[in-house]
Amino acid sequence: MSASNGRRPPLTADRRYGKPAGQANGTAGGRSGGGGKTPRAAKPARKARRTRTPRRQPRGPLGWLAALVSGLMRLVLRIIWGVSWRAGLALGIVIGLGVAYYAAQLPPVTDLVDGRARGSVTLLDREGRTFATRGDQFGGMVTAQTVSEDLRDAVIATEDRRFWWHPGVDPQGIASAIRINLSEGRGPLSGNGGSTITQQTAKLLCLGRPFDPEVWKNEAEYEADCRRTTLWRKVQEAVYAMAMEARYTKEEILTIYLNRAYLGAGTRGFEAASQRYFAKPAGTVGPAEAAMLAGLLKAPTTYAPTNNLSRSQNRANVIVGLMEQQGYLTADEAAQARANPAGLADGADQRTGGYFADWVMDTGPEFFTRDTTEDVVIRTTLDQRVQAAAEEALVRVFEERVSPGSEAQAAIVVMGADGAVRAMVGGRNIEAAGAFNRATQALRQTGSAFKPFIYAAALDLGMRPYDLVEDSPLTISIPGSGPWSPENYDRQYAGMVTLTEALAQSRNIPAVRVSEQVGRENVRTVASMFGIDSDLAAGPALALGVSESTLLEMTGAYAGILNGGSSVEPYGLVELRLKGDDTPLMGTGGGIGERVIGQQAAQELVYMMSRVVAAGTGGRAQIDGWEVAGKTGTTQGARDAWFVGFAGDYVAGVWMGYDDNRPLTGVTGGGLPATIWREAMARVLAGEAPKPLPMRRPEPPQPDMPPQTVSSGDLSAPVQQNETEQHLLDVLSNILGGGN
């Protein structure tokens, strides 16, 4: 023990902080020391000193700069955050209001499936087969449930694989599209758009703006504006798409899309496209056909199977691959689709009669053809076999007989004796539609092809095919112009010739003499009544075909000669009705009209024209086994070359020339035009039994009854008036007096 008498010395902690409260008496556990001294009272605890904050070291220049930058950044971040959440909230409110507004404006689905601004016209040939369509074809409404499952899957796999899950906008798809566009060197909005099916439908609906003819000049301009891609338009489409998602079910949105999408060849909607390409409903197509239809969505015209079948099939293979990757097709089903690609239905790729279809559309009433808002069906006079024959003939002759690179053009018209047009080719581009039609729109000088109307008037006024006319130099004094001296093509003169010989050899001077003898007005009347509606020349040059006409007019006028002397109005429209209706709204717009010359005169003229082919300038038009009659025509300077004639029940006309009126080189009516005519008509008549022409072969003149001679003296003196002339004058009187 220490000298402290058993007491432990105070601990350092005790001295520092004082004893615990339970040890106030200095004993452990609060016990009193028995007999010990009373402990001294503890000193009061010292007041705790206030802790000093360490002094900061003064900042250097870099410290102050760092602090300043840090403070500015914190301030900027606070400002950005404050602006961002407020702007985000405002934007969310605006988008919400936009979605609500659009959703409230959206009509029922059935009002949106057919969004065409105009109707369609389906043109049928004489046998009731479709050969052309105009306008937008709509096959009728289909739904997401009524189309085949393969077609529905193909569309989703191709256009929007997350269609069933997104709210109308797919951020992942947009980001992927922007990445692809930038990686390929395009702008972020150029090329792949990342649009969902809902956004594409919003574009097809043009954000709810219907076509207004007072705003857009035509439907094409309207659709171009609807397809315009800008950042603001993308924003609008996104808002509209979300509104559609709020208003319609996914199936309804897909239904609108399936009906409004353009799929090439004038088809709107998958039902019309399926019928157009495969001749079957959209509800029955298989994987290969569905893939081909879905493949059209990227570029309808480019991938249309009627435009390029192999390219369309290659595109379909890509779609089949997507369907396989996304689980819509098994590997075996995909392999089967690739091994058996979709093909076109019979006749689906036929491109014939485009010029004819355009002509019918132009001749029909505008509100039922070019500007129709209804779906119209027109039955026509077109014979597709005859049309194909004319097209093949034109192509073959130009390939074999015309130098490559030539810009010369040609046109063909084939019709019946009643004016029913069976074929029409308006130029060398036989597949053209909406192009310049040289058969109906080109006014060209007729040349010697006009001469049959001179002899028609002469025969109707009592002349006969064996009557004589003088082929010798001729000069006519024209008041105000001086003397006029026509020449023959070969600048030779044959002396006295028959009317038949003069026509067969296309002698100019005999034609002028006959025209002057019978009277120019009579010739003009006959030509006009036969259908030459153009402004006919008033002077003696009328006989040389200086007046202009169209090939359709000329062919129709010749048809009047074949049918026995009655005029015809060429026509192509037989019946027009609304689709689904059985009652026609209108019928035939042409046919045989009033008689122009007597039947005997017409039959004698047919005989004279047959000699043109058998022994005259039209020899190249001969067809083995068939009687052929016609007339060649070559204008001054060889700017136009014609051959118009008939065989069997058909009348056909061919014109050849340059659009800019340049002279042809080495071409006359008896050359290439007659060759084209023969090639076409030989195909048209193939397989038919030869049929004689309705002609009357005149008896040779008897010694006691010599032929008449056209006067070579006073050309203005008329021949003796007879019953036929009186008939012609009566008809002319009725026309001038307003009679029928």
XYZ file of C-alpha atoms in Angstrom:
740
model
C 0.000 0.000 0.000
C 1.123 3.495 -0.587
C 1.374 6.323 1.892
C -2.029 7.542 0.822
C -3.711 5.464 3.499
C -5.465 3.218 1.093
C -6.939 5.947 -1.064
C -6.289 5.815 -4.770
C -4.946 8.923 -6.236
C -7.397 10.852 -8.428
C -7.434 9.779 -12.072
C -6.511 12.193 -14.731
C -10.029 11.989 -16.204
C -11.424 12.753 -12.799
C -9.340 15.789 -12.443
C -10.275 16.925 -15.938
C -13.979 16.354 -15.921
C -14.973 15.863 -12.307
C -16.589 12.784 -10.730
C -19.655 11.126 -12.040
C -22.883 12.089 -10.441
C -23.201 8.761 -8.586
C -19.843 9.288 -6.946
C -20.445 12.615 -5.283
C -19.286 11.264 -1.919
C -16.125 9.893 -3.353
C -17.136 6.244 -2.960
C -17.616 3.781 -5.702
C -21.163 2.839 -6.326
C -22.336 5.747 -4.109
C -21.158 4.093 -0.941
C -19.952 6.185 2.099
C -16.524 5.565 3.444
C -16.996 4.174 6.884
C -15.330 6.406 9.416
C -13.465 8.291 6.692
C -13.203 11.982 6.277
C -15.935 13.829 4.739
C -14.786 14.539 1.209
C -14.205 18.065 0.085
C -16.797 19.719 -2.004
C -15.955 19.481 -5.704
C -14.847 22.623 -7.407
C -17.385 24.048 -9.740
C -16.715 23.003 -13.338
C -15.031 25.518 -15.497
C -17.104 27.124 -18.213
C -16.284 25.425 -21.508
C -14.250 27.530 -23.844
C -15.825 28.506 -27.173
C -14.221 26.561 -29.968
C -12.569 28.790 -32.509
C -13.151 28.326 -36.251
C -9.837 27.784 -37.923
C -8.823 30.722 -40.000
C -8.985 30.091 -43.755
C -5.849 30.451 -45.681
C -6.039 33.316 -48.119
C -6.855 32.221 -51.736
C -4.489 32.740 -54.543
C -5.518 33.997 -58.022
C -6.178 30.464 -59.323
C -8.305 29.720 -56.333
C -10.410 32.774 -56.893
C -10.777 31.876 -60.581
C -11.795 28.303 -59.815
C -14.319 29.520 -57.304
C -15.733 31.977 -59.769
C -16.098 29.320 -62.503
C -17.656 26.871 -60.082
C -20.132 29.448 -58.939
C -21.075 30.390 -62.448
C -21.581 26.775 -63.407
C -23.818 26.209 -60.402
C -25.795 29.290 -61.356
C -26.130 28.228 -64.981
C -27.201 24.742 -63.980
C -29.799 26.176 -61.627
C -31.088 28.412 -64.435
C -31.129 25.559 -66.980
C -32.900 23.289 -64.580
C -35.408 25.940 -63.715
C -36.074 26.774 -67.361
C -36.047 23.139 -68.501
C -38.591 21.769 -66.142
C -40.845 24.747 -66.738
C -40.397 24.480 -70.542
C -40.897 20.745 -70.370
C -44.055 21.227 -68.411
C -45.268 23.868 -70.871
C -44.368 21.656 -73.838
C -46.134 18.726 -72.261
C -49.221 20.847 -71.776
C -49.072 22.086 -75.383
C -48.622 18.550 -76.729
C -51.414 17.329 -74.527
C -53.703 20.076 -75.771
C -52.696 19.304 -79.378
C -53.382 15.616 -78.908
C -56.725 16.368 -77.299
C -57.648 18.801 -80.070
C -56.771 16.424 -82.913
C -58.405 13.489 -81.159
C -61.636 15.432 -80.814
C -61.588 16.254 -84.554
C -60.980 12.721 -85.826
C -64.009 11.202 -87.603
C -65.103 7.548 -87.573
C -62.735 5.104 -89.247
C -65.172 4.360 -92.068
C -64.967 7.995 -93.164
C -61.196 7.764 -93.652
C -60.606 4.550 -95.577
C -61.295 6.040 -99.033
C -59.550 9.373 -99.187
C -59.465 9.834 -102.960
C -60.189 13.297 -104.257
C -61.353 11.826 -107.563
C -62.891 8.577 -108.695
C -61.664 5.949 -111.092
C -62.452 4.963 -114.652
C -62.147 1.349 -115.742
C -62.093 0.837 -119.508
C -63.286 -2.455 -120.975
C -62.670 -3.711 -124.502
C -65.421 -4.926 -126.806
C -65.366 -8.323 -125.037
C -65.690 -6.854 -121.560
C -62.048 -7.287 -120.493
C -60.225 -4.506 -118.670
C -57.436 -3.015 -120.755
C -56.807 0.319 -119.040
C -57.649 2.295 -115.929
C -57.558 5.973 -115.184
C -57.784 7.866 -111.913
C -57.285 6.116 -108.574
C -58.527 2.555 -108.263
C -60.080 1.620 -104.912
C -61.047 -2.008 -104.484
C -63.298 -1.499 -101.490
C -62.717 -1.355 -97.759
C -60.684 -4.029 -96.000
C -59.847 -4.210 -92.310
C -56.910 -5.447 -90.274
C -58.994 -8.547 -89.588
C -60.212 -9.262 -93.138
C -56.861 -9.094 -94.943
C -54.802 -12.247 -94.825
C -52.651 -12.774 -91.744
C -49.587 -12.982 -93.988
C -50.320 -9.570 -95.441
C -50.868 -7.982 -92.043
C -47.627 -9.489 -90.749
C -45.691 -8.446 -93.856
C -46.783 -4.822 -93.501
C -45.855 -4.658 -89.816
C -42.539 -6.450 -90.345
C -41.658 -4.039 -93.127
C -42.866 -0.713 -91.791
C -43.111 -0.828 -87.997
C -42.103 -3.932 -86.042
C -42.964 -2.274 -82.701
C -46.384 -1.149 -83.960
C -48.380 -3.010 -81.314
C -46.450 -1.429 -78.385
C -45.526 2.185 -79.078
C -47.862 5.153 -78.400
C -47.760 6.413 -81.986
C -44.140 7.588 -81.908
C -41.145 5.282 -81.623
C -38.082 7.139 -80.209
C -35.916 4.085 -80.727
C -36.881 3.894 -84.374
C -36.277 7.618 -84.871
C -32.840 7.440 -83.281
C -31.931 4.438 -85.408
C -33.089 6.209 -88.580
C -31.078 9.340 -87.773
C -27.995 7.229 -87.098
C -28.368 5.426 -90.444
C -28.918 8.672 -92.348
C -25.880 10.340 -90.825
C -23.697 7.275 -91.363
C -24.638 7.303 -95.044
C -23.788 10.980 -95.466
C -27.348 12.289 -95.571
C -29.135 14.781 -93.424
C -30.801 13.482 -90.268
C -34.269 13.731 -91.838
C -33.263 12.512 -95.305
C -33.743 8.889 -96.301
C -34.893 6.701 -93.428
C -37.530 8.518 -91.452
C -38.165 6.211 -88.539
C -41.871 6.919 -88.876
C -44.302 4.485 -87.363
C -47.316 3.157 -89.224
C -49.390 5.600 -87.186
C -47.228 8.516 -88.318
C -47.400 7.327 -91.919
C -51.168 7.168 -91.613
C -51.159 10.719 -90.274
C -49.228 11.740 -93.395
C -51.673 9.849 -95.641
C -54.483 11.779 -93.945
C -52.509 15.000 -94.517
C -53.029 15.822 -90.842
C -56.758 15.929 -91.433
C -56.656 18.514 -94.219
C -58.862 17.433 -97.162
C -58.108 18.346 -100.765
C -59.341 21.837 -101.587
C -59.252 22.816 -105.289
C -59.167 26.472 -104.287
C -55.896 25.944 -102.409
C -54.118 23.405 -104.646
C -54.160 23.404 -108.425
C -54.508 19.637 -108.611
C -54.396 16.505 -106.521
C -50.737 15.879 -107.343
C -49.748 19.248 -105.847
C -51.868 18.505 -102.775
C -50.218 15.137 -102.220
C -46.759 16.599 -102.733
C -47.476 19.105 -99.988
C -48.745 16.342 -97.708
C -45.521 14.373 -98.242
C -43.283 17.368 -97.556
C -40.706 16.553 -94.851
C -39.630 19.305 -92.467
C -38.864 19.321 -88.766
C -42.079 21.185 -88.002
C -44.102 18.788 -90.126
C -42.513 15.861 -88.262
C -43.592 17.422 -84.971
C -47.134 17.858 -86.256
C -47.238 14.284 -87.494
C -46.058 13.033 -84.102
C -48.808 14.951 -82.271
C -51.427 13.794 -84.782
C -50.192 10.207 -84.475
C -50.553 10.280 -80.684
C -54.042 11.695 -81.125
C -54.898 8.778 -83.384
C -53.568 6.364 -80.792
C -55.815 8.041 -78.236
C -58.867 7.985 -80.505
C -58.577 4.660 -82.334
C -57.494 1.133 -81.573
C -54.369 -0.296 -83.161
C -56.526 -2.408 -85.481
C -58.437 0.677 -86.639
C -55.231 2.597 -87.348
C -53.906 -0.331 -89.362
C -57.218 -0.515 -91.235
C -56.930 3.117 -92.322
C -53.356 2.515 -93.467
C -54.216 -0.630 -95.427
C -56.906 1.237 -97.346
C -55.181 4.549 -98.059
C -51.651 3.507 -99.021
C -50.714 4.044 -102.675
C -49.333 0.841 -104.212
C -48.520 1.694 -107.822
C -50.368 1.329 -111.138
C -53.074 3.719 -109.960
C -54.122 1.529 -107.014
C -55.135 2.888 -103.628
C -55.233 0.352 -100.839
C -54.212 -3.286 -100.628
C -57.505 -4.632 -101.948
C -57.173 -2.679 -105.203
C -53.513 -3.658 -105.515
C -54.190 -7.333 -104.885
C -56.940 -7.343 -107.495
C -54.781 -5.388 -109.948
C -51.669 -7.546 -109.716
C -52.970 -10.972 -108.672
C -56.691 -10.874 -109.577
C -57.599 -12.038 -106.075
C -58.844 -10.423 -102.838
C -56.391 -9.186 -100.243
C -57.827 -11.695 -97.818
C -56.488 -14.666 -99.795
C -52.886 -13.713 -100.601
C -50.084 -15.960 -99.368
C -46.638 -15.092 -97.966
C -44.950 -14.480 -101.360
C -47.777 -12.253 -102.618
C -48.058 -10.477 -99.262
C -44.319 -9.756 -99.304
C -44.561 -8.309 -102.810
C -47.461 -6.050 -101.830
C -45.741 -4.881 -98.647
C -42.573 -4.230 -100.619
C -44.418 -1.640 -102.699
C -44.766 0.692 -99.724
C -41.169 1.911 -100.013
C -41.423 3.028 -103.666
C -44.735 2.075 -105.311
C -43.869 3.022 -108.883
C -40.333 1.645 -108.771
C -41.303 -1.710 -107.301
C -44.641 -2.161 -109.089
C -44.597 -5.646 -110.649
C -46.207 -4.273 -113.796
C -43.201 -1.999 -114.169
C -40.422 -4.500 -113.426
C -41.442 -7.933 -112.153
C -37.952 -9.192 -111.294
C -37.168 -6.063 -109.280
C -40.440 -6.454 -107.424
C -39.653 -10.097 -106.671
C -36.202 -9.187 -105.344
C -37.786 -6.632 -103.049
C -40.287 -9.268 -101.894
C -37.410 -11.558 -100.911
C -36.137 -8.845 -98.571
C -39.571 -8.670 -96.939
C -39.688 -12.445 -96.569
C -36.370 -12.220 -94.717
C -37.785 -9.611 -92.327
C -40.845 -11.766 -91.676
C -38.596 -14.709 -90.887
C -36.337 -12.666 -88.566
C -39.322 -11.371 -86.609
C -40.919 -14.766 -86.237
C -43.856 -14.360 -88.597
C -42.574 -17.118 -90.892
C -40.709 -20.290 -90.103
C -37.518 -21.078 -91.973
C -39.398 -23.609 -94.112
C -42.190 -21.148 -94.918
C -39.675 -18.462 -95.857
C -37.765 -20.881 -98.079
C -41.028 -21.878 -99.754
C -41.904 -18.217 -100.420
C -38.486 -17.551 -101.936
C -38.640 -20.658 -104.108
C -42.086 -19.707 -105.431
C -42.114 -15.924 -105.915
C -45.359 -14.161 -106.677
C -46.207 -13.586 -110.330
C -48.731 -11.433 -112.120
C -52.201 -12.555 -113.065
C -52.951 -13.073 -116.752
C -53.261 -9.732 -118.480
C -52.118 -7.742 -115.442
C -48.975 -6.544 -117.201
C -50.672 -5.820 -120.497
C -49.940 -2.278 -121.639
C -52.038 -1.770 -124.701
C -54.415 0.852 -125.940
C -53.046 3.812 -123.961
C -53.668 6.301 -126.776
C -57.131 4.853 -127.347
C -57.956 5.095 -123.629
C -56.842 8.727 -123.537
C -58.986 9.502 -126.578
C -62.083 7.905 -125.017
C -61.471 9.854 -121.819
C -61.276 13.076 -123.840
C -64.437 12.371 -125.832
C -66.566 11.360 -122.840
C -68.275 13.835 -120.512
C -65.682 15.483 -118.298
C -67.604 14.963 -115.060
C -67.624 11.199 -115.688
C -64.104 10.856 -117.083
C -61.277 13.318 -116.397
C -62.854 14.951 -113.331
C -65.079 12.178 -112.068
C -65.675 11.825 -108.361
C -67.417 8.508 -108.952
C -66.076 5.100 -109.926
C -67.031 4.706 -113.572
C -66.922 1.745 -115.968
C -66.762 2.423 -119.719
C -67.242 -0.310 -122.296
C -65.453 0.560 -125.523
C -65.014 -0.595 -129.117
C -61.357 -1.571 -128.673
C -60.323 -4.982 -129.965
C -57.142 -5.950 -128.131
C -56.140 -8.395 -130.861
C -56.383 -5.678 -133.505
C -54.613 -3.208 -131.208
C -51.730 -5.622 -130.687
C -51.487 -6.162 -134.446
C -51.200 -2.434 -135.102
C -48.588 -1.951 -132.388
C -46.493 -4.895 -133.562
C -46.571 -3.681 -137.161
C -45.403 -0.198 -136.237
C -42.570 -1.477 -134.061
C -41.401 -4.011 -136.637
C -41.296 -1.606 -139.581
C -39.374 1.011 -137.620
C -36.915 -1.591 -136.365
C -36.321 -3.085 -139.813
C -36.872 -0.211 -142.259
C -36.026 3.030 -140.434
C -32.507 4.079 -139.537
C -31.666 3.990 -135.809
C -31.941 7.359 -134.134
C -34.576 8.634 -136.533
C -37.060 10.989 -134.912
C -39.770 10.283 -137.481
C -43.160 9.462 -136.000
C -46.147 7.455 -137.174
C -49.755 6.816 -136.176
C -52.331 4.142 -136.978
C -56.119 3.980 -136.705
C -58.197 0.875 -137.447
C -62.004 0.993 -137.427
C -65.086 -0.712 -138.721
C -67.203 0.627 -141.567
C -69.593 2.086 -138.997
C -66.882 4.186 -137.335
C -66.237 1.880 -134.358
C -62.533 2.336 -133.613
C -60.843 -1.026 -133.034
C -57.265 0.146 -132.563
C -55.306 3.363 -132.212
C -51.585 4.028 -132.014
C -50.697 7.681 -131.529
C -46.920 7.412 -131.816
C -43.886 5.174 -131.698
C -43.972 4.959 -127.901
C -46.796 2.451 -127.901
C -46.944 2.239 -124.086
C -47.465 5.953 -123.630
C -50.384 7.306 -121.643
C -51.264 10.969 -121.500
C -48.878 11.695 -124.376
C -49.447 13.693 -127.568
C -51.714 11.593 -129.769
C -50.771 12.007 -133.433
C -53.849 10.084 -134.538
C -56.295 12.551 -133.032
C -54.412 15.759 -132.231
C -52.017 16.303 -135.143
C -53.496 18.391 -137.961
C -51.497 17.569 -141.099
C -51.912 18.258 -144.807
C -53.576 15.306 -146.496
C -51.931 15.495 -149.917
C -53.255 13.037 -152.500
C -55.111 11.106 -149.786
C -57.791 13.777 -150.290
C -58.407 12.867 -153.962
C -61.056 10.153 -153.372
C -63.466 12.880 -152.265
C -63.015 14.681 -155.589
C -63.907 11.532 -157.506
C -66.718 10.767 -155.051
C -68.353 14.061 -155.988
C -67.713 13.408 -159.694
C -69.203 9.906 -159.633
C -72.192 11.077 -157.642
C -72.766 13.775 -160.243
C -72.906 11.247 -163.078
C -69.328 10.607 -164.187
C -68.126 7.029 -164.621
C -64.783 5.379 -163.791
C -63.902 5.087 -167.503
C -64.617 8.687 -168.337
C -61.593 10.508 -169.716
C -59.713 13.478 -168.351
C -56.784 15.285 -169.872
C -53.413 15.117 -168.147
C -51.562 18.034 -169.708
C -50.048 21.326 -168.533
C -52.625 23.535 -166.868
C -52.689 27.127 -165.717
C -55.517 28.675 -163.746
C -55.828 32.365 -163.076
C -56.607 33.005 -159.417
C -58.028 36.455 -158.680
C -55.679 38.363 -156.420
C -52.907 35.778 -156.762
C -52.234 35.515 -160.467
C -51.683 32.384 -162.534
C -51.315 28.991 -160.835
C -49.749 26.052 -162.671
C -49.894 22.728 -160.791
C -47.588 19.835 -161.675
C -47.695 16.066 -161.341
C -45.403 14.415 -158.804
C -43.155 13.063 -161.567
C -43.481 16.246 -163.653
C -44.645 14.076 -166.579
C -47.927 14.169 -168.494
C -49.906 11.170 -169.709
C -52.383 12.826 -172.056
C -55.923 11.450 -171.967
C -56.473 9.075 -169.051
C -59.516 7.545 -167.410
C -60.638 8.690 -164.004
C -59.574 5.273 -162.687
C -56.071 5.624 -164.113
C -55.774 9.192 -162.882
C -56.602 8.095 -159.317
C -54.463 4.946 -159.463
C -51.405 6.933 -160.576
C -52.265 9.872 -158.296
C -52.075 12.392 -161.158
C -52.458 15.930 -159.856
C -53.625 17.766 -162.969
C -56.537 15.402 -163.737
C -57.654 15.770 -160.110
C -57.629 19.560 -160.439
C -59.544 19.411 -163.740
C -62.212 17.122 -162.254
C -62.490 19.282 -159.130
C -62.929 22.417 -161.182
C -65.421 20.679 -163.465
C -67.723 19.391 -160.729
C -67.264 22.540 -158.625
C -65.023 23.107 -155.629
C -68.019 23.718 -153.402
C -69.410 20.299 -154.263
C -66.058 18.728 -153.415
C -65.881 20.664 -150.175
C -69.415 19.591 -149.301
C -68.731 15.908 -149.951
C -65.520 15.968 -147.919
C -67.151 17.849 -145.074
C -70.139 15.536 -144.963
C -67.840 12.526 -144.884
C -66.273 13.973 -141.737
C -63.377 16.212 -142.784
C -64.254 18.961 -140.331
C -61.092 20.999 -140.716
C -61.046 24.289 -142.598
C -60.921 23.200 -146.245
C -59.077 25.341 -148.764
C -61.199 27.576 -150.972
C -58.948 27.763 -154.044
C -58.191 25.189 -156.747
C -55.329 23.807 -154.645
C -58.093 22.099 -152.628
C -57.757 19.192 -155.084
C -54.107 18.647 -154.097
C -54.839 18.132 -150.409
C -53.428 21.355 -149.036
C -56.102 21.337 -146.314
C -55.280 19.827 -142.950
C -56.979 16.956 -141.184
C -56.302 14.359 -138.517
C -55.711 10.697 -139.182
C -58.866 9.829 -137.258
C -60.955 12.137 -139.458
C -59.456 10.766 -142.655
C -59.940 7.150 -141.639
C -63.536 7.883 -140.640
C -64.172 9.588 -143.981
C -62.865 6.539 -145.854
C -65.151 4.352 -143.723
C -68.062 6.230 -145.288
C -66.882 5.098 -148.729
C -66.663 1.462 -147.597
C -70.132 1.398 -146.040
C -71.841 2.492 -149.231
C -71.695 6.272 -149.080
C -72.982 7.217 -145.610
C -71.060 9.407 -143.224
C -69.742 8.041 -139.976
C -68.660 9.623 -136.723
C -65.743 7.656 -135.287
C -66.481 6.498 -131.768
C -64.903 4.441 -129.035
C -67.378 4.703 -126.159
C -70.151 2.122 -126.227
C -71.595 2.350 -122.725
C -70.873 4.315 -119.556
C -72.168 3.324 -116.134
C -71.304 3.779 -112.492
C -69.422 0.917 -110.897
C -71.881 -1.453 -109.306
C -74.836 -0.218 -111.370
C -76.338 -2.171 -114.230
C -78.139 0.726 -115.890
C -75.980 2.679 -118.369
C -75.877 6.433 -117.991
C -75.067 6.931 -121.672
C -74.552 4.855 -124.793
C -72.744 4.962 -128.113
C -71.511 8.397 -129.091
C -71.116 7.868 -132.839
C -71.849 5.588 -135.753
C -73.354 5.829 -139.210
C -74.939 9.126 -140.136
C -76.677 10.460 -143.234
C -75.975 9.454 -146.784
C -73.422 11.567 -148.637
C -73.187 9.924 -152.077
C -75.237 7.262 -153.807
C -74.432 3.600 -153.233
C -73.484 3.056 -156.881
C -71.050 5.961 -156.775
C -69.537 4.577 -153.545
C -69.129 1.077 -155.006
C -67.532 2.432 -158.181
C -65.174 4.537 -156.070
C -64.150 1.423 -154.106
C -63.285 -0.222 -157.427
C -61.209 2.776 -158.506
C -59.363 2.718 -155.174
C -58.712 -1.010 -155.529
C -56.810 -0.195 -158.728
C -54.571 2.124 -156.668
C -53.334 -0.996 -154.847
C -53.473 -3.452 -157.715
C -51.817 -1.286 -160.387
C -50.959 2.091 -158.910
C -49.040 3.886 -156.190
C -50.313 1.659 -153.373
C -48.840 -1.639 -154.526
C -47.016 -2.265 -151.243
C -50.345 -2.551 -149.434
C -51.326 -5.762 -151.227
C -52.236 -8.726 -148.998
C -52.257 -12.188 -150.540
C -55.770 -13.511 -151.011
C -57.523 -10.282 -150.074
C -59.101 -7.479 -152.058
C -57.541 -4.230 -150.878
C -58.484 -0.669 -151.775
C -56.945 2.574 -150.648
C -55.101 5.745 -151.482
C -51.612 7.041 -150.946
C -50.820 10.622 -150.031
C -47.620 12.646 -150.006
C -47.653 16.359 -149.307
C -45.514 19.067 -150.833
C -41.960 18.775 -149.613
C -42.680 15.237 -148.333
C -43.578 16.540 -144.894
C -46.448 14.082 -144.560
C -46.964 10.602 -145.965
C -50.286 8.724 -145.811
C -51.929 5.482 -146.715
C -55.595 4.963 -145.949
C -57.499 1.956 -147.193
C -59.756 -0.977 -146.448
C -59.832 -4.746 -146.576
C -62.549 -7.053 -145.311
C -64.621 -5.220 -142.697
C -61.860 -2.885 -141.627
C -60.713 0.585 -142.595
C -57.198 1.551 -141.552
C -55.177 4.723 -141.850
C -51.448 5.312 -141.432
C -49.666 8.655 -141.196
C -45.936 9.262 -141.020
C -43.908 12.445 -140.545
C -41.933 14.586 -138.122
C -43.491 16.467 -135.250
C -41.579 19.609 -136.216
C -42.792 19.348 -139.841
C -39.367 18.559 -141.301
C -39.372 16.850 -144.711
C -39.128 13.072 -144.754
C -36.188 11.600 -146.589
C -37.107 9.137 -149.341
C -40.573 8.468 -147.926
C -43.853 8.658 -149.836
C -47.308 7.411 -148.981
C -46.757 4.383 -151.164
C -43.578 3.500 -149.257
C -43.317 3.069 -145.499
C -46.942 4.047 -144.674
C -48.253 1.430 -147.123
C -45.810 -1.091 -145.677
C -46.953 -0.367 -142.117
C -50.560 -0.666 -143.298
C -49.909 -4.064 -144.877
C -48.046 -5.367 -141.812
C -50.876 -4.286 -139.535
C -53.769 -5.498 -141.675
C -52.109 -8.825 -142.490
C -52.037 -9.508 -138.739
C -55.590 -8.240 -138.259
C -56.965 -10.459 -141.028
C -54.902 -13.528 -140.155
C -57.134 -16.544 -139.701
C -60.183 -14.949 -141.328
C -61.738 -16.098 -144.571
C -61.116 -13.555 -147.368
C -64.082 -11.283 -147.916
C -64.676 -9.347 -151.144
C -64.968 -5.583 -151.070
C -68.329 -3.975 -151.863
C -67.260 -2.643 -155.256
C -68.880 -2.406 -158.674
C -66.661 -3.089 -161.636
C -67.838 -0.801 -164.434
C -68.426 -2.119 -167.898
C -65.899 -0.904 -170.460
C -67.333 1.802 -172.680
C -69.110 0.547 -175.829
C -68.207 1.911 -179.258
C -71.658 3.366 -179.650
C -71.443 5.023 -176.211
C -67.995 6.668 -175.892
C -66.851 7.832 -172.436
C -67.384 11.391 -171.342
C -64.443 13.717 -171.390
C -63.738 16.305 -168.765
C -63.541 19.618 -170.584
C -60.110 21.100 -171.066
C -61.593 24.445 -171.933
C -63.824 26.376 -169.558
C -63.222 24.565 -166.305
C -65.938 26.506 -164.574
C -68.669 25.083 -166.831
C -70.636 22.460 -164.844
C -71.509 19.063 -166.211
C -75.152 18.351 -166.969
C -77.184 18.154 -163.783
C -78.737 14.769 -163.097
C -80.649 13.056 -160.325
C -77.513 12.378 -158.262
C -76.396 15.986 -158.466
C -79.846 17.114 -157.407
C -79.579 14.825 -154.358
C -76.223 16.357 -153.441
C -77.557 19.877 -153.823
C -80.615 19.013 -151.734
C -78.373 17.746 -148.943
C -76.245 20.888 -149.153
C -79.380 23.004 -149.003
C -80.527 21.202 -145.864
C -77.138 21.786 -144.208
C -77.109 25.478 -145.042
C -80.742 25.786 -144.016
C -80.205 24.045 -140.679
C -81.802 20.732 -141.646
C -80.657 17.358 -140.299
